[in-house]
CSV table of C-alpha atoms in Angstrom, one decimal:
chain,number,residue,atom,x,y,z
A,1,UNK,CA,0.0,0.0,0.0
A,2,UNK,CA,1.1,3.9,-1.1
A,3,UNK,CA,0.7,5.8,2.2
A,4,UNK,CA,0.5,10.3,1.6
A,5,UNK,CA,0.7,11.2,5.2
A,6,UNK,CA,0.3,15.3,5.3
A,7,UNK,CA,1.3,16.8,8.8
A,8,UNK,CA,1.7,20.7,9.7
A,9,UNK,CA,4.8,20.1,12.1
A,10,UNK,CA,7.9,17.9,11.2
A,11,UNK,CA,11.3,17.9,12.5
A,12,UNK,CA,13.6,19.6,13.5
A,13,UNK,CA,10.9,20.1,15.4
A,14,UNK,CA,9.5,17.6,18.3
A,15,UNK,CA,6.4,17.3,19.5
A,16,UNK,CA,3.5,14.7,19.9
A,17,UNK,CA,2.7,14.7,16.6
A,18,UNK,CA,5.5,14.2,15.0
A,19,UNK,CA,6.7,11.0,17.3
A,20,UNK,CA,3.0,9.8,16.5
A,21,UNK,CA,4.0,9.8,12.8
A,22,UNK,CA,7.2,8.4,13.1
A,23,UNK,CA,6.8,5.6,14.5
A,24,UNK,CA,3.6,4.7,12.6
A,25,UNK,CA,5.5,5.7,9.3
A,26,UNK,CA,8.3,3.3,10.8
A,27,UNK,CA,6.0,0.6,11.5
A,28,UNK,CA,4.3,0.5,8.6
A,29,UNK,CA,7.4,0.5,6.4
A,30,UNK,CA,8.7,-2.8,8.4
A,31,UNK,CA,5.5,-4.1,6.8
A,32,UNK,CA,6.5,-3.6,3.3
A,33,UNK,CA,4.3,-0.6,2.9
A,34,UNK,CA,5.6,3.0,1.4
A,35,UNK,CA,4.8,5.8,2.8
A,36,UNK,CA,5.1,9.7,1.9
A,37,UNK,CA,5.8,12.5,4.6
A,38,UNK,CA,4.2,15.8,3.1
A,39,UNK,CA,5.6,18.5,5.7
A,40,UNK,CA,6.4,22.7,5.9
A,41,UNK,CA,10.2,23.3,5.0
A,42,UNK,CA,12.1,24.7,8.0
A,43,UNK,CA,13.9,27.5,8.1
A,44,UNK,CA,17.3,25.9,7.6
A,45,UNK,CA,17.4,24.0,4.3
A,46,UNK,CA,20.3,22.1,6.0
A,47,UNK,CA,17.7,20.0,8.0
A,48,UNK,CA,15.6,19.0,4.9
A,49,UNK,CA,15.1,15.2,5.3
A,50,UNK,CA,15.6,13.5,1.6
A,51,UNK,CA,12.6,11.7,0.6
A,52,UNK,CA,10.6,14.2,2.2
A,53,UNK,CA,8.5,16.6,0.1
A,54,UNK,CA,8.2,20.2,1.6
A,55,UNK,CA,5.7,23.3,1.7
A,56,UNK,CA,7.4,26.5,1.5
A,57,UNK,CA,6.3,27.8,5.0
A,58,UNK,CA,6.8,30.9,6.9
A,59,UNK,CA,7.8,30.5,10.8
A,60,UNK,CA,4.8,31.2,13.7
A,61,UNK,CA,6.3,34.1,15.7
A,62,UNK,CA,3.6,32.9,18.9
A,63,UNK,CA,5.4,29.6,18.9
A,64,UNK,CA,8.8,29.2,17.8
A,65,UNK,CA,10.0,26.3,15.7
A,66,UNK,CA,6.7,25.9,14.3
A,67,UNK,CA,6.1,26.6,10.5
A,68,UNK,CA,3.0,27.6,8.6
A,69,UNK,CA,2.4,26.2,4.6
A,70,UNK,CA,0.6,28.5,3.6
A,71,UNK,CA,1.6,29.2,-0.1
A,72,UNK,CA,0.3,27.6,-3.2
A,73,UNK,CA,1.8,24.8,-4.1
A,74,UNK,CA,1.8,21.5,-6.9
A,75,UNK,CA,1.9,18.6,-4.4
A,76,UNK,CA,-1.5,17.2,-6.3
A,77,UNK,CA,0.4,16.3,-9.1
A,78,UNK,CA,3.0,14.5,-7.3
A,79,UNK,CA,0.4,12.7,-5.3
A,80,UNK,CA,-1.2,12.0,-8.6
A,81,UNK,CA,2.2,10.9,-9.7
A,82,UNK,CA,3.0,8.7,-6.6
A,83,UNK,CA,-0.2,6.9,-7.4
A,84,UNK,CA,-1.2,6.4,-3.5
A,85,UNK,CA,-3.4,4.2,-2.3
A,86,UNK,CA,-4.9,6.5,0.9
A,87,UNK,CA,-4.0,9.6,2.5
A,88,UNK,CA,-3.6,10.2,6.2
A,89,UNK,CA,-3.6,13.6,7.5
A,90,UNK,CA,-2.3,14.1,10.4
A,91,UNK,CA,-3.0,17.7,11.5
A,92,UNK,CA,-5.8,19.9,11.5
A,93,UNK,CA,-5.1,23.4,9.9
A,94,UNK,CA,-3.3,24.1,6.6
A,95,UNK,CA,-2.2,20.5,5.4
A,96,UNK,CA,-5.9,19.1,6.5
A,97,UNK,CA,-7.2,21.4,4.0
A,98,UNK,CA,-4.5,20.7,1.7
A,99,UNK,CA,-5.7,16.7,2.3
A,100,UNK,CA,-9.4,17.3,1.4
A,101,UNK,CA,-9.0,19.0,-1.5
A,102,UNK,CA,-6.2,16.4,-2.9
A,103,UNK,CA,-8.5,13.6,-1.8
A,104,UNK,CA,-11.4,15.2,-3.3
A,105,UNK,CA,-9.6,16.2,-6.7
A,106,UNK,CA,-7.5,12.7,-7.3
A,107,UNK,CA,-11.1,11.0,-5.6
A,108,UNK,CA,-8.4,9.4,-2.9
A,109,UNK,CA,-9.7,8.2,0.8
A,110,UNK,CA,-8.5,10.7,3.1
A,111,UNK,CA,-8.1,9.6,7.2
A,112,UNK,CA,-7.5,12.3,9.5
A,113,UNK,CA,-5.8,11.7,13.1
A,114,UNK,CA,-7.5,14.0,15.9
A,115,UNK,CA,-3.9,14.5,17.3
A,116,UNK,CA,-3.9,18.0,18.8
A,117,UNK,CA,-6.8,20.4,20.8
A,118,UNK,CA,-6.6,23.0,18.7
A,119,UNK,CA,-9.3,25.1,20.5
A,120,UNK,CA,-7.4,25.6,23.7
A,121,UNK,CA,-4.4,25.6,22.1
A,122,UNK,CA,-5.9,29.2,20.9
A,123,UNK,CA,-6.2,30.8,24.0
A,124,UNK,CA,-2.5,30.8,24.7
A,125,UNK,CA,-1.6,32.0,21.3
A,126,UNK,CA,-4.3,34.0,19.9
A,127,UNK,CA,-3.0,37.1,18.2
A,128,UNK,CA,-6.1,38.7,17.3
A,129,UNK,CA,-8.0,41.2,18.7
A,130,UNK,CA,-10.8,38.8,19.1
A,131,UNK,CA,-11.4,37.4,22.6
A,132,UNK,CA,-10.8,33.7,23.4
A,133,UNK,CA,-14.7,32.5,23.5
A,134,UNK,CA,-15.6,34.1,19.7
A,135,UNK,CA,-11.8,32.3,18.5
A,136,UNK,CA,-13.1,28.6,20.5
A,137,UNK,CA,-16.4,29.4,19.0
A,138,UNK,CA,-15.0,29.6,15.2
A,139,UNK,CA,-12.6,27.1,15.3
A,140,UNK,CA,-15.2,24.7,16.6
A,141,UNK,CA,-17.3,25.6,13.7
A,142,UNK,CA,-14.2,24.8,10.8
A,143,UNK,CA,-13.7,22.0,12.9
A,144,UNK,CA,-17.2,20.6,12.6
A,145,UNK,CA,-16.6,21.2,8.8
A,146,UNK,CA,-13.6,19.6,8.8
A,147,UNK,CA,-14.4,16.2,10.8
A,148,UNK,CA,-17.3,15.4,8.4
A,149,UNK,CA,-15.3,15.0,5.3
A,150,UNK,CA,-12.4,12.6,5.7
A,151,UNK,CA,-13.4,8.8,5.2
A,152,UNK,CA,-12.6,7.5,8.9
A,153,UNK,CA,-11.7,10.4,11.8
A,154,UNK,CA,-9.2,8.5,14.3
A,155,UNK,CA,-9.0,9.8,17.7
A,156,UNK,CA,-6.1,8.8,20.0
A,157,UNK,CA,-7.9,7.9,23.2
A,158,UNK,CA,-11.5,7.3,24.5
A,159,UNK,CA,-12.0,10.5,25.8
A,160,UNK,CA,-11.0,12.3,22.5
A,161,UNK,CA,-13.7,10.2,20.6
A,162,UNK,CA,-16.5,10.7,22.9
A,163,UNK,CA,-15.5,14.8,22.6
A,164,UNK,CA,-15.6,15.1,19.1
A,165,UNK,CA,-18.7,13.1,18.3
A,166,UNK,CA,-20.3,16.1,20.9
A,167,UNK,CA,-19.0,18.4,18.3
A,168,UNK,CA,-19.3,16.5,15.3
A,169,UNK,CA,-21.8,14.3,15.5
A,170,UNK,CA,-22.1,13.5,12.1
A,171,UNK,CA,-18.2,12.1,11.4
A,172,UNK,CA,-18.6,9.2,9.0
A,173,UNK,CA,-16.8,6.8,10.6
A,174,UNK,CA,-15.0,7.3,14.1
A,175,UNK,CA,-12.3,5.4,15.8
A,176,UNK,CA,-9.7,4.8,18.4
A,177,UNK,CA,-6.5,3.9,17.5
A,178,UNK,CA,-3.5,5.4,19.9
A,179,UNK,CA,-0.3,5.8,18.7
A,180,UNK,CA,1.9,2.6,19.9
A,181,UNK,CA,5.5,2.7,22.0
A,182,UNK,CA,8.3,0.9,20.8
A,183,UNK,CA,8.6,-1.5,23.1
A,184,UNK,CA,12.2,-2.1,22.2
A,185,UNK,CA,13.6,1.2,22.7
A,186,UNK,CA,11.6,1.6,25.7
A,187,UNK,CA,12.5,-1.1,27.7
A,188,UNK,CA,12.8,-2.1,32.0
A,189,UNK,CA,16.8,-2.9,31.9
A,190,UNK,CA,17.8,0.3,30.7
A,191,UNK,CA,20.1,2.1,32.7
A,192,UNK,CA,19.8,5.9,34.1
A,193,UNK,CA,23.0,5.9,35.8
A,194,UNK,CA,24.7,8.2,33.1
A,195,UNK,CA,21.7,11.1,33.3
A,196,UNK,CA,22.4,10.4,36.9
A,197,UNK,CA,25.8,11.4,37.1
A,198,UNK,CA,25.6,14.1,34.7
A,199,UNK,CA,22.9,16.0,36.8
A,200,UNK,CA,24.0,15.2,40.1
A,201,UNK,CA,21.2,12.9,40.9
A,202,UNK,CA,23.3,10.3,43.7
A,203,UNK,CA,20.5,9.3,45.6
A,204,UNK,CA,18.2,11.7,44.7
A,205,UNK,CA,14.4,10.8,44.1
A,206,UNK,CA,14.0,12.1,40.8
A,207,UNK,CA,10.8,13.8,39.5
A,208,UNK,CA,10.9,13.8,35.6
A,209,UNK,CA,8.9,16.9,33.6
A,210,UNK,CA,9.2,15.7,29.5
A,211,UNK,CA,8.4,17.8,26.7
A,212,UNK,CA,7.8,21.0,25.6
A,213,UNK,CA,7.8,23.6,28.3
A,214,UNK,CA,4.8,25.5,27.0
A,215,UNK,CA,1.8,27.3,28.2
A,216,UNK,CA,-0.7,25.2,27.6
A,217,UNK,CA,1.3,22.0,29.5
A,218,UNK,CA,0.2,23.4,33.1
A,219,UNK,CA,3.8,24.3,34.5
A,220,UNK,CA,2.9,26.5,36.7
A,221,UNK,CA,0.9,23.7,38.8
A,222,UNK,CA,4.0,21.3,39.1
A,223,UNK,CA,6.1,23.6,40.1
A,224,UNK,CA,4.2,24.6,42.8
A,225,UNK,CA,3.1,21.5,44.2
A,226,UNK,CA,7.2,20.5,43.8
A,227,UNK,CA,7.3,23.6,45.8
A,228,UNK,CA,5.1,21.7,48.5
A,229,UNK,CA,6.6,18.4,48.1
A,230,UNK,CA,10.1,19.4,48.7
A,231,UNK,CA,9.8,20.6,51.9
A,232,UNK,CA,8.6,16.8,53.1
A,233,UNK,CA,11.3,15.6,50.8
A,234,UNK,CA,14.3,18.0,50.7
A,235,UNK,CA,16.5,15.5,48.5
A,236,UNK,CA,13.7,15.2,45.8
A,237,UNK,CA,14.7,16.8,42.2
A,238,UNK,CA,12.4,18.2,39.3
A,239,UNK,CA,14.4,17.6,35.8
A,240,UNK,CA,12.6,19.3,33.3
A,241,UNK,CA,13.7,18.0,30.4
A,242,UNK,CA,13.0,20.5,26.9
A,243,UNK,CA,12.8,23.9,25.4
A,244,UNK,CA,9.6,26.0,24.8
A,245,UNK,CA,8.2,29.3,24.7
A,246,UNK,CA,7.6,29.6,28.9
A,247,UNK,CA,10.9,28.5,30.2
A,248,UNK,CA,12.0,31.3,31.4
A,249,UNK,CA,8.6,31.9,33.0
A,250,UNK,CA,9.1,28.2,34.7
A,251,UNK,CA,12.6,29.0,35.9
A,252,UNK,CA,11.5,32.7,37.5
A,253,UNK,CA,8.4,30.8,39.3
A,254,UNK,CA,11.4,28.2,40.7
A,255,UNK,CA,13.6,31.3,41.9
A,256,UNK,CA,10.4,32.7,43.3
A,257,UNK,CA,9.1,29.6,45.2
A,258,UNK,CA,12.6,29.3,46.8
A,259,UNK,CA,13.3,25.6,45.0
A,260,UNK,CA,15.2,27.1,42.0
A,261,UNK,CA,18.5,25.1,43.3
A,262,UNK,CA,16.0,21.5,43.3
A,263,UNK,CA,14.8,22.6,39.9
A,264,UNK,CA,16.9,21.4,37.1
A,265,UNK,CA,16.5,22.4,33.3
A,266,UNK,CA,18.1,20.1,30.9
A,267,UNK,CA,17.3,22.0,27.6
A,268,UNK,CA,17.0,19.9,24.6
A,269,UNK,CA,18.0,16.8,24.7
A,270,UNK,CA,18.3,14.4,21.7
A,271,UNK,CA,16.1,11.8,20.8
A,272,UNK,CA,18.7,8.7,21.8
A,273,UNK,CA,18.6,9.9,25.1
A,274,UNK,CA,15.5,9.8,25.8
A,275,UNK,CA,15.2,6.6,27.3
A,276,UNK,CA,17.7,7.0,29.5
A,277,UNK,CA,16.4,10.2,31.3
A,278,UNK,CA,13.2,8.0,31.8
A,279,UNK,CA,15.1,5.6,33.7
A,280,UNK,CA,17.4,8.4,35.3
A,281,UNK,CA,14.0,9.2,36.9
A,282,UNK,CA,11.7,7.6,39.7
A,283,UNK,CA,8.6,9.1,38.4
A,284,UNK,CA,7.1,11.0,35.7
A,285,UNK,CA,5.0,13.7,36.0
A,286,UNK,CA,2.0,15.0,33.8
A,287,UNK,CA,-0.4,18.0,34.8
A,288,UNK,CA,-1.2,19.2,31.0
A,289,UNK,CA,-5.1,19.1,30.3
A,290,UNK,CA,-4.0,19.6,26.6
A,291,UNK,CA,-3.2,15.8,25.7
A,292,UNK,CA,-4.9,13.7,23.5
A,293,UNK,CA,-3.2,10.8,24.6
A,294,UNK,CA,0.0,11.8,26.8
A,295,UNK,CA,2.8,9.3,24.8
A,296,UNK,CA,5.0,10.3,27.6
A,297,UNK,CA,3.4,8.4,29.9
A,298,UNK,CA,3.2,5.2,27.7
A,299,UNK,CA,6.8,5.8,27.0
A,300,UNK,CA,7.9,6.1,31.2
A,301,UNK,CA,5.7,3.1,32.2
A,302,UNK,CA,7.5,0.7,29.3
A,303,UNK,CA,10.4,1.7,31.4
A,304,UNK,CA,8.8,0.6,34.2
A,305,UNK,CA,7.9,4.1,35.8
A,306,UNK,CA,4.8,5.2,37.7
A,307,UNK,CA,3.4,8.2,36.7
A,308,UNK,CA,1.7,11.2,38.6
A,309,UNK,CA,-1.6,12.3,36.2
A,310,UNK,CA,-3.4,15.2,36.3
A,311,UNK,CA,-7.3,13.8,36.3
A,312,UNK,CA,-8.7,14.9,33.2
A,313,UNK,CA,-9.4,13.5,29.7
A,314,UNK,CA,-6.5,10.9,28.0
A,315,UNK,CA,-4.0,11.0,31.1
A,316,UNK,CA,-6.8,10.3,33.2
A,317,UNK,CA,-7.7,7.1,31.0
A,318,UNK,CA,-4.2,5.6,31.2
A,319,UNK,CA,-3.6,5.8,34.9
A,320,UNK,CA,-5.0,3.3,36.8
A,321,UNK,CA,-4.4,5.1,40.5
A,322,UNK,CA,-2.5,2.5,42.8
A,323,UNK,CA,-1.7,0.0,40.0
A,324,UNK,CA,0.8,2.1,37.3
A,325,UNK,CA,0.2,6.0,38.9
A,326,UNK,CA,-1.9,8.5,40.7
A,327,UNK,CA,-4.1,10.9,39.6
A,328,UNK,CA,-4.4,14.7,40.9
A,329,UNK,CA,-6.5,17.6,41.0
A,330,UNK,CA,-5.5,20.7,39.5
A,331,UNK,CA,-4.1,22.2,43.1
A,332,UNK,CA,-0.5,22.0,44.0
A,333,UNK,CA,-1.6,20.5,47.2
A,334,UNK,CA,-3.1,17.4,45.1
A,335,UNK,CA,-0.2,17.1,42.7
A,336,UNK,CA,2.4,17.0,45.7
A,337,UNK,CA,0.2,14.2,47.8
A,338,UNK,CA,0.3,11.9,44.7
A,339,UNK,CA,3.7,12.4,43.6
A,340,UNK,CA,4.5,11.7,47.0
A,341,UNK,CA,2.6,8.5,47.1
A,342,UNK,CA,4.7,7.6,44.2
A,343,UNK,CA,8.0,8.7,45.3
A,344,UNK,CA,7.8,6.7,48.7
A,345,UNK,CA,6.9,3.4,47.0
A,346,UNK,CA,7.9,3.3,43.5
A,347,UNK,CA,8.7,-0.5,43.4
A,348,UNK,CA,4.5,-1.3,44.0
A,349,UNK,CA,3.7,0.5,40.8
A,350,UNK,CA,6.5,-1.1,38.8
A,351,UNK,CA,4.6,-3.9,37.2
A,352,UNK,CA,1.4,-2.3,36.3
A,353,UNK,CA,3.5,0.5,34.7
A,354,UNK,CA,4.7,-2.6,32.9
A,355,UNK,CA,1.7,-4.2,32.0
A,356,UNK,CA,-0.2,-1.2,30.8
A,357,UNK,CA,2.6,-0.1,28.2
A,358,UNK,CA,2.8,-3.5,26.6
A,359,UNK,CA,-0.9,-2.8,26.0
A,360,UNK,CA,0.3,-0.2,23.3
A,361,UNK,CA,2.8,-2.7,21.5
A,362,UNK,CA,3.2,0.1,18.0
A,363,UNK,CA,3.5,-3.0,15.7
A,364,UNK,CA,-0.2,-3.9,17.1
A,365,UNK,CA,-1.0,-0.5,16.4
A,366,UNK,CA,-0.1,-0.4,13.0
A,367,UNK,CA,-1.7,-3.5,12.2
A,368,UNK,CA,-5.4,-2.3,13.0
A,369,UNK,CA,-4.6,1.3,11.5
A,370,UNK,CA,-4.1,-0.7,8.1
A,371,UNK,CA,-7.4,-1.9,8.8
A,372,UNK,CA,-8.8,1.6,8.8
A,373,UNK,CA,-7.0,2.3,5.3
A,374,UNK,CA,-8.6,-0.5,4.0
A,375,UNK,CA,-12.1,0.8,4.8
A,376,UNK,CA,-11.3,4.1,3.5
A,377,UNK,CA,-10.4,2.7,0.4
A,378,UNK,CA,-13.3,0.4,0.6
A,379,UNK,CA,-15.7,3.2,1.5
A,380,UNK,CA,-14.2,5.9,-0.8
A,381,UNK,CA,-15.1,3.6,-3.6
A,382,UNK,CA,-18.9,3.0,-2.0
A,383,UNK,CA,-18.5,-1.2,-1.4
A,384,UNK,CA,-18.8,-0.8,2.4
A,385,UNK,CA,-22.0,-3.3,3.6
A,386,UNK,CA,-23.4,-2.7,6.5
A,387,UNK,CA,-21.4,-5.2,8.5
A,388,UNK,CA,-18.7,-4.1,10.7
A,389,UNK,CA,-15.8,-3.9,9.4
A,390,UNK,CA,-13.4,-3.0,11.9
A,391,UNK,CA,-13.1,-4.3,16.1
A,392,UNK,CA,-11.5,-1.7,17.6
């Protein structure tokens, strides 16, 4: 099968998304299958990927790294060329438009992956004079548009499904398929002693913060509860681990709350290391309301990690509280009793950390999103029955 997947971030940039695609690219190629990346061109032409086709983009001043497509462009005729057999958008602004129309105009099956919250993404970086509430409202209403057209509409998690078939009821065909964790990469004997010793960690208990530091990923709340916890645990550590647009916000709040010396700020890191810092730590932390599935925390319980959870929407679905993790309320208070919990018995939590991440084996993954392709073809070319065609 000839796989166009269309996404509106790409390295060198990291973020959910473009781990999500990946590893599904990845695993589908291991299955004989070829697959496209359609992606904006960054800034340096230096870190152009070959076999990559690229958008001529500009860069989005309210988040940096990002990069709007927004120019014309002829990528219809080299999908026509390519001759693909589906294609999967994964995004939900310029390049999901970009999807339609090429679906539409070569009559291909389009899927779309529900990977990012958009709406509240808004509030944080709206640069119009337009308050928040009119911005939700309108983006809500393209995205309503939007939803109905692709073939199949995959949502990462439970929650996410049951939130866009509130706001778009009338999707065509709707459902779950979260992204997978390499297993292999992501493994219990890896060894942390390295981040360890880098950081100063000797017998620290290690809370570990991964991704981008942005507004929208709830800071602010885990600083404050570390705040809080580290006065019950003075050898406790917070290793934030990334770059983003409110880092230096993060690191004044440390100074402020008197823990700035407990609070440790990697930077970037690159992607090999990664599974190290997971084991460097003894627990992960999530208090972002923004995920649609939270990979992070699929990624530190393969490592055999519990995780602390902020109780709302996909991290609230993947912590089972007193088996892999525990949950918190949006209070500092909350967040520093259940990373606490964690912190003082991090050995009980170890094999149901285990046990849920080999739930989310990425091979297994890929396997029933092939499945959805072949609907989408199926569909696309109107010889779906009425019978089920998918068990998801």
């Amino acid at each position: 099968m000839k796989i166009a997947m269309f996404t509106d971030s790409y390295l060198p940039t990291h973020d959910g998304v473009v781990t999500s695609l990946l590893l599904t690219k990845r695993e589908l190629e291991r299955m004989g299958h070829q697959v496209y990346v359609f992606a904006p061109k960054p800034a340096d032409a230096s870190q152009e990927e070959e076999g990559v086709y690229y958008f001529r983009s500009i860069g989005f001043s309210q988040y940096s790294g990002y990069r709007i497509p927004l120019f014309p462009t002829n990528k219809c005729e080299l999908l026509s060329k390519l001759d693909v057999d589906v294609i999967h958008v994964h995004g939900l602004l310029f390049q999901a438009v970009r999807s339609m129309l090429a679906g539409r105009e070569l009559k291909r099956p389009v899927v779309l992956t529900f990977h990012t919250m958009v709406t509240e993404a808004a509030r944080f970086y709206n640069f119009t004079p337009f308050p928040d509430w009119v911005i939700q409202m309108g983006l809500w209403t393209y995205l309503r548009i939007l939803l109905h057209r692709p073939e199949v509409v995959v949502a990462p998690t439970k929650a996410i499904k049951n939130e866009i078939k509130r706001y778009a009821p009338h999707v065509k065909r709707l459902e779950v398929v979260p992204t997978g964790v390499d297993l292999d990469r992501f493994n219990p004997g890896i060894d942390g002693s390295m981040i360890r010793e880098r950081y100063g960690l000797h017998e620290r208990k290690v809370i570990l913060h991964l991704g981008r530091i942005a507004w929208e990923k709830n800071m602010d709340l885990v600083v404050r509860g570390f705040a809080l916890l580290a006065s019950q645990e003075p050898e406790a550590r917070l290793l934030i681990v990334g770059e983003g647009p409110a880092k230096e916000h993060v690191r004044e709040l440390a100074d402020e709350l008197g823990v700035g010396e407990k609070v440790i700020f990697t930077g970037f890191v690159p992607d090999e290391e990664l599974p190290l810092f997971y084991a460097a730590c003894d627990v992960l932390t999530l208090a972002s309301k923004f995920e649609t599935q939270g990979l992070v925390v699929l990624e530190a319980m393969a490592v055999g990690k519990p995780v602390s959870g902020i109780r709302f929407r996909a991290v609230a679905e993947l912590i089972r509280e007193g088996e892999n993790g525990e949950l918190f309320e949006e209070t500092p208070a909350s967040w520093s009793q259940a990373t606490l919990r964690l912190l003082r018995d991090t050995e009980r939590y170890r094999h149901g950390a285990l046990a849920k991440a080999a739930e989310f084996s990425a091979g297994q993954w890929a396997t029933r999103l092939l499945d959805i392709y072949r609907y989408a073809i199926e569909a696309k070319a109107g010889r779906v029955n009425n019978k089920p065609f998918l068990k998801l």
